[in-house]
C-alpha positions as a printed Julia matrix, in Angstrom:
409×3 Matrix{Float64}:
 136.44  209.32    0.83
 135.37  208.85   -2.88
 130.47  210.54   -3.0
 128.56  209.5    -6.48
 130.96  206.86   -7.86
 134.44  208.03   -8.8
 132.92  212.05   -9.98
 135.04  213.07   -6.64
 137.44  211.82   -4.09
 138.7   213.71   -1.16
 140.01  213.2     2.6
 138.22  213.13    5.36
 139.79  216.18    6.94
 138.55  219.22    5.21
 140.04  222.61    5.24
 136.98  224.05    6.98
 135.63  227.54    5.92
 133.47  229.23    7.82
 129.9   231.0     6.3
 128.67  234.11    7.78
 125.59  234.83    6.46
 124.76  231.7     3.61
 123.81  228.11    3.47
 124.85  226.24    0.7
 123.53  223.18   -0.78
 124.75  220.59   -2.7
 124.31  220.81   -6.0
 123.52  224.55   -5.34
 126.16  226.86   -7.56
 126.9   230.46   -5.51
 129.88  233.21   -4.94
 131.37  233.83   -1.94
 133.72  236.69   -0.72
 136.42  235.57    1.33
 138.05  238.05    4.05
 138.55  236.73    7.06
 142.43  235.84    7.44
 141.98  232.13    8.06
 139.47  231.5     6.0
 141.22  233.15    2.98
 144.56  230.08    4.86
 142.01  227.73    4.48
 140.96  228.47    1.46
 144.94  228.64    0.23
 144.58  224.85    2.53
 143.1   223.44    0.11
 143.57  224.78   -3.48
 147.35  223.31   -2.94
 146.08  219.9    -2.78
 142.15  219.35   -3.9
 139.79  223.33   -4.95
 137.8   220.64   -3.01
 136.51  221.5     1.09
 134.67  222.41    3.65
 131.81  225.39    4.49
 130.08  225.47    7.61
 127.51  228.4     8.66
 128.07  230.55   11.41
 125.0   230.27   14.11
 125.58  233.72   15.09
 126.6   236.28   11.61
 128.33  238.56   14.09
 130.9   236.69   15.01
 134.2   237.31   13.45
 136.89  234.86   14.38
 134.56  231.79   14.8
 135.74  228.06   17.11
 133.99  225.15   17.97
 130.87  226.57   19.64
 129.92  229.34   17.02
 129.11  226.56   14.17
 126.67  224.75   13.25
 127.03  220.3    12.76
 125.13  219.73    9.18
 127.51  221.29    6.8
 128.49  221.04    2.98
 131.93  219.89    1.35
 131.88  222.31   -1.86
 134.36  222.39   -4.8
 135.22  225.46   -6.01
 135.1   225.94   -9.57
 136.55  228.86  -10.93
 139.04  231.45   -7.91
 139.83  235.26   -8.3
 142.38  237.69   -6.21
 141.73  240.61   -5.58
 144.79  243.29   -4.77
 143.97  243.55   -1.39
 144.38  240.16    0.34
 140.44  238.42   -0.88
 139.32  236.14   -2.24
 136.15  235.74   -4.89
 135.17  232.15   -5.41
 132.91  229.95   -7.27
 131.4   226.37   -5.17
 129.39  224.17   -5.92
 127.99  222.28   -3.28
 128.76  218.73   -4.07
 127.5   216.44   -1.21
 126.46  216.64    2.79
 127.98  216.06    5.69
 128.25  215.99    9.67
 131.0   216.67   11.99
 133.1   214.29   14.12
 135.77  216.09   15.7
 136.9   219.7    14.53
 140.78  219.8    13.96
 142.9   222.97   14.93
 146.23  224.05   12.01
 147.83  226.38   12.5
 146.05  229.39   10.82
 142.7   228.08    9.58
 139.91  224.85   11.31
 139.69  222.08    9.81
 137.4   218.67   10.62
 136.98  215.56   10.3
 133.73  214.67    8.56
 131.44  212.14    7.84
 129.5   212.2     4.19
 125.41  212.52    5.33
 123.79  210.7     1.47
 119.96  211.16    1.39
 119.27  207.37    0.18
 117.05  207.3    -3.42
 113.74  205.01   -2.45
 111.26  206.19   -3.91
 107.96  205.97   -2.23
 104.18  207.01   -2.63
 104.67  209.92    0.26
 108.5   211.12   -1.45
 106.37  211.51   -4.95
 103.34  212.77   -3.52
 105.3   215.37   -1.48
 107.78  216.23   -4.68
 105.02  216.7    -6.7
 103.33  219.45   -4.09
 105.8   221.31   -2.6
 106.97  221.8    -7.15
 103.75  223.31   -7.53
 103.75  225.01   -4.43
 106.87  226.35   -5.92
 105.69  226.91   -9.63
 103.31  229.76   -7.33
 105.99  231.14   -5.07
 108.13  232.37   -7.82
 105.23  233.58  -10.28
 105.28  236.18   -6.45
 108.43  237.0    -5.86
 109.58  238.46   -8.12
 113.27  238.42   -7.25
 113.67  234.53   -8.7
 114.39  234.36  -12.31
 112.3   232.23  -14.05
 114.66  230.21  -15.56
 114.22  228.81  -12.11
 111.28  227.15  -13.25
 112.14  225.89  -16.12
 114.49  223.92  -14.96
 112.78  222.28  -11.77
 110.34  220.73  -13.94
 112.73  219.15  -16.47
 113.83  217.6   -12.86
 112.74  214.13  -11.86
 114.5   213.08   -8.72
 112.83  214.19   -6.09
 116.2   214.48   -3.82
 117.53  216.83   -6.67
 114.7   219.0    -6.9
 114.76  218.98   -3.03
 118.43  220.53   -2.99
 117.39  223.1    -6.07
 114.21  224.66   -4.44
 115.61  224.58   -0.47
 118.4   226.71   -2.46
 116.3   228.93   -3.88
 114.46  229.35   -1.51
 114.28  232.91    0.3
 113.69  231.88    4.11
 115.57  233.27    6.63
 119.3   231.38    8.39
 118.04  229.55   10.99
 116.07  227.36    7.87
 117.33  227.38    5.76
 120.58  225.43    7.7
 117.1   223.17    8.96
 115.99  222.24    5.88
 119.82  221.98    5.57
 120.04  218.79    8.54
 117.04  217.71    6.96
 119.1   214.13    6.24
 116.33  212.27    4.67
 113.87  213.43    1.53
 110.45  213.09    2.94
 111.29  214.2     6.27
 113.28  217.39    3.39
 110.34  217.71    0.97
 107.89  217.71    4.1
 109.36  220.89    5.25
 109.84  222.45    2.33
 105.61  222.6     1.79
 105.16  223.97    4.76
 107.71  226.92    4.35
 106.99  227.46    0.99
 102.83  227.11    2.32
 103.36  230.15    4.26
 105.23  232.0     2.23
 102.51  232.52   -0.23
 100.43  233.64    2.11
 102.72  236.24    2.85
 103.68  237.38   -0.8
  99.54  236.61   -1.09
  99.09  239.71    1.28
 102.07  241.84   -0.19
 100.39  240.88   -3.45
  97.02  242.38   -1.6
  98.8   245.16    0.54
 100.36  246.46   -2.78
  96.98  246.4    -5.07
  94.92  248.37   -2.3
  97.74  250.86   -2.2
  98.75  251.73   -5.98
  93.94  251.65   -6.23
  94.33  254.98   -3.33
  97.75  256.3    -5.66
  95.82  256.08   -9.01
  92.49  257.42   -7.22
  95.17  260.65   -5.88
  97.07  260.89   -9.11
  93.02  261.43  -11.4
  92.45  263.32   -8.42
  94.72  265.77   -8.53
  94.91  265.99  -12.83
  91.29  267.07  -12.47
  93.01  269.63  -10.15
  94.52  271.57  -12.22
  92.01  270.59  -14.75
  89.49  272.61  -12.69
  92.55  275.2   -12.03
  93.38  276.78  -15.33
  90.16  276.73  -16.43
  89.26  278.96  -13.81
  92.19  280.83  -14.87
  91.22  281.78  -17.83
  87.81  282.03  -16.92
  90.36  285.44  -14.8
  88.47  283.14  -11.33
  90.74  283.53   -8.24
  93.56  280.57   -8.41
  92.29  280.12   -4.43
  88.74  279.55   -4.34
  89.81  275.91   -4.18
  91.89  276.51   -1.05
  89.15  278.72   -0.3
  85.88  275.13    0.88
  88.63  273.34    1.47
  89.66  276.32    4.96
  85.94  276.64    4.82
  86.51  272.19    4.93
  88.46  272.49    8.41
  87.09  275.75   10.05
  83.85  272.83    9.8
  85.47  270.06   11.35
  87.58  271.95   14.04
  84.74  274.17   15.26
  83.48  270.71   17.18
  79.71  271.26   15.59
  76.82  268.48   15.94
  76.53  265.87   13.85
  74.16  267.79   11.95
  75.54  270.72   11.69
  78.5   269.55   10.31
  76.81  267.77    7.29
  74.6   271.05    6.43
  77.87  273.4     6.84
  79.8   270.31    4.63
  77.15  269.97    1.93
  76.76  274.36    1.46
  80.48  274.09    1.12
  80.61  271.11   -1.29
  77.4   273.65   -3.4
  80.38  276.74   -3.01
  82.82  274.79   -4.32
  80.76  273.71   -7.6
  79.76  277.81   -7.66
  80.73  280.78   -9.59
  83.04  282.67   -6.65
  81.35  286.13   -8.29
  77.96  284.47   -7.83
  75.77  286.56   -5.63
  74.45  283.46   -4.79
  78.49  282.0    -2.65
  78.14  285.15   -1.13
  76.1   284.37    1.29
  76.87  280.81    1.25
  80.45  281.8     2.71
  78.86  284.33    5.14
  76.42  281.14    6.33
  79.33  278.85    7.12
  81.13  281.13    8.42
  79.02  282.69   10.98
  78.36  278.85   10.95
  82.01  277.84   11.66
  82.8   281.13   14.72
  80.0   280.43   17.36
  81.12  279.01   20.34
  80.11  275.26   19.84
  82.19  273.93   22.36
  82.29  276.8    24.98
  80.32  276.48   28.01
  80.25  277.21   31.14
  78.18  274.97   34.66
  76.27  276.02   36.15
  76.72  277.1    39.97
  72.55  275.95   41.58
  73.36  276.97   45.43
  70.37  278.47   46.9
  72.03  279.57   49.44
  74.86  281.2    48.17
  72.53  283.29   45.43
  70.42  283.78   48.72
  73.42  285.65   50.0
  74.86  287.42   46.5
  71.3   288.61   45.24
  71.44  290.5    48.97
  74.4   291.48   49.04
  74.05  293.24   45.69
  70.07  294.14   46.69
  68.3   295.16   49.46
  64.84  294.82   49.74
  63.54  293.98   45.58
  61.91  290.22   47.55
  59.67  289.36   45.1
  61.88  289.57   42.98
  64.52  287.92   44.33
  61.88  284.6    45.14
  60.53  284.3    41.53
  65.06  284.24   40.87
  65.75  281.6    43.44
  62.27  279.74   42.57
  63.73  279.68   38.59
  66.95  277.8    40.52
  65.39  275.94   42.05
  63.73  273.61   39.06
  67.18  274.8    37.27
  68.53  272.67   39.31
  65.2   269.25   40.48
  64.74  269.32   36.46
  68.64  269.02   35.31
  67.29  269.97   31.92
  64.97  272.2    32.1
  62.67  274.0    28.57
  63.92  277.17   27.93
  62.44  280.05   30.05
  62.79  283.52   30.04
  62.26  286.41   33.69
  61.12  289.34   32.1
  61.93  292.52   34.52
  59.26  295.1    33.87
  60.0   299.3    35.39
  61.43  302.41   34.68
  64.62  303.04   33.99
  67.27  302.65   37.24
  65.38  300.52   38.99
  67.51  297.95   39.2
  66.84  294.92   36.13
  70.23  295.23   34.29
  72.2   294.76   37.95
  69.1   291.83   38.38
  70.66  290.36   35.66
  74.95  290.81   36.92
  73.19  289.19   40.03
  72.57  286.45   38.6
  74.39  286.11   36.27
  77.26  285.74   39.27
  74.46  283.06   41.57
  75.66  281.29   38.22
  78.82  280.92   37.63
  78.04  282.75   34.44
  78.79  285.66   31.68
  76.66  288.09   31.74
  76.64  289.88   27.92
  73.67  293.14   28.15
  71.71  293.52   24.73
  70.39  296.9    23.72
  67.98  296.78   22.32
  66.87  300.66   22.51
  65.45  301.69   19.18
  65.06  298.98   17.42
  62.14  298.1    14.83
  63.48  296.21   13.11
  62.64  292.07   14.16
  65.92  290.64   11.91
  67.52  292.59   13.97
  67.3   290.2    17.17
  66.41  287.54   14.9
  68.46  287.76   11.6
  67.17  287.79    7.96
  66.97  285.45    5.92
  69.48  283.69    3.95
  67.14  284.29    0.9
  68.32  288.14    0.93
  71.59  289.52    0.04
  74.25  291.09    2.32
  71.12  289.64    5.43
  73.94  288.93    8.67
  72.81  286.99   11.43
  71.5   288.29   14.16
  71.91  290.4    17.63
  70.62  286.14   19.3
């Protein structure tokens, strides 16, 4: 059988070399490592006559000893340009694809498989469609090489000199980094227009992915650069504080306060105010009196039980029973307490009100408060105000005062 005139002559039955994870295209030069005994025997059988044999890609790379059902129908006839025998029995060979073929039948030899084949050659028809597809594929492939760093730039120079659409299709197919099934699909396209059309679709898909990868990579690099800049400035700030004799942990104090504020579960407006104060604190000298005031203010906000709540038990019958159990008589105070609970039950969000019990010591004012707390299912807190002369002890001091403290309430 002759291919391209008298350049290559070979039989229609050739030894077969199954390939696990590579597809060889006509005109493509590729290195192969041959290690399976049957594969080594097939190459040796070919080298005893002519250095030409058939390669065929497996449908599943994991199959160790492939049979006819494990192999595709379209393969490539290759010529061994170089053969190197390794001491462990394997072969390193450099092959050149010289033609596409279709399997007519598999022939079992003593140590390897062979194939009866028929060559499948693409016709040299230069229609307007083929020329347009070739020009489109060449442009897409140039952009693909520019975006894909794994393909050398010399490939672009080689493709620009190719005028034959058939040859262009084989070169681009050989360098396109896609899945094994897609490469086999390109090899199976026996018409030049069909192969160029598939290349155009695959290149368009790959370019979209590469552009997205570049975009993501740019965003990540931008974030990393911003993080490196912040780290550099933080290190400079730490060095300046060290020279000024300030604590190196002042920056971490602000971060700890910020974490406490985030964890406290404050309302949005309160949290915003607290974070604003922390930013002010980070810019202050830790030795200034105002820094102490701001730190105390934020710590007080963070220590408040913003999310600690109890559900009110608004059961008037149970409340009346508890009040009667705890106190004998006192009908008017009990009636006023039940009126208050009834209003709370009807109005889901009543305005704040304070019950005031007046009387000499020992008549049951505090115990009535305990009964109300027990009836509502709330915790009872007693704040003694005996001897208090300054209202700031109850309401708290203004923040502008040095040593200001929160009030009892």
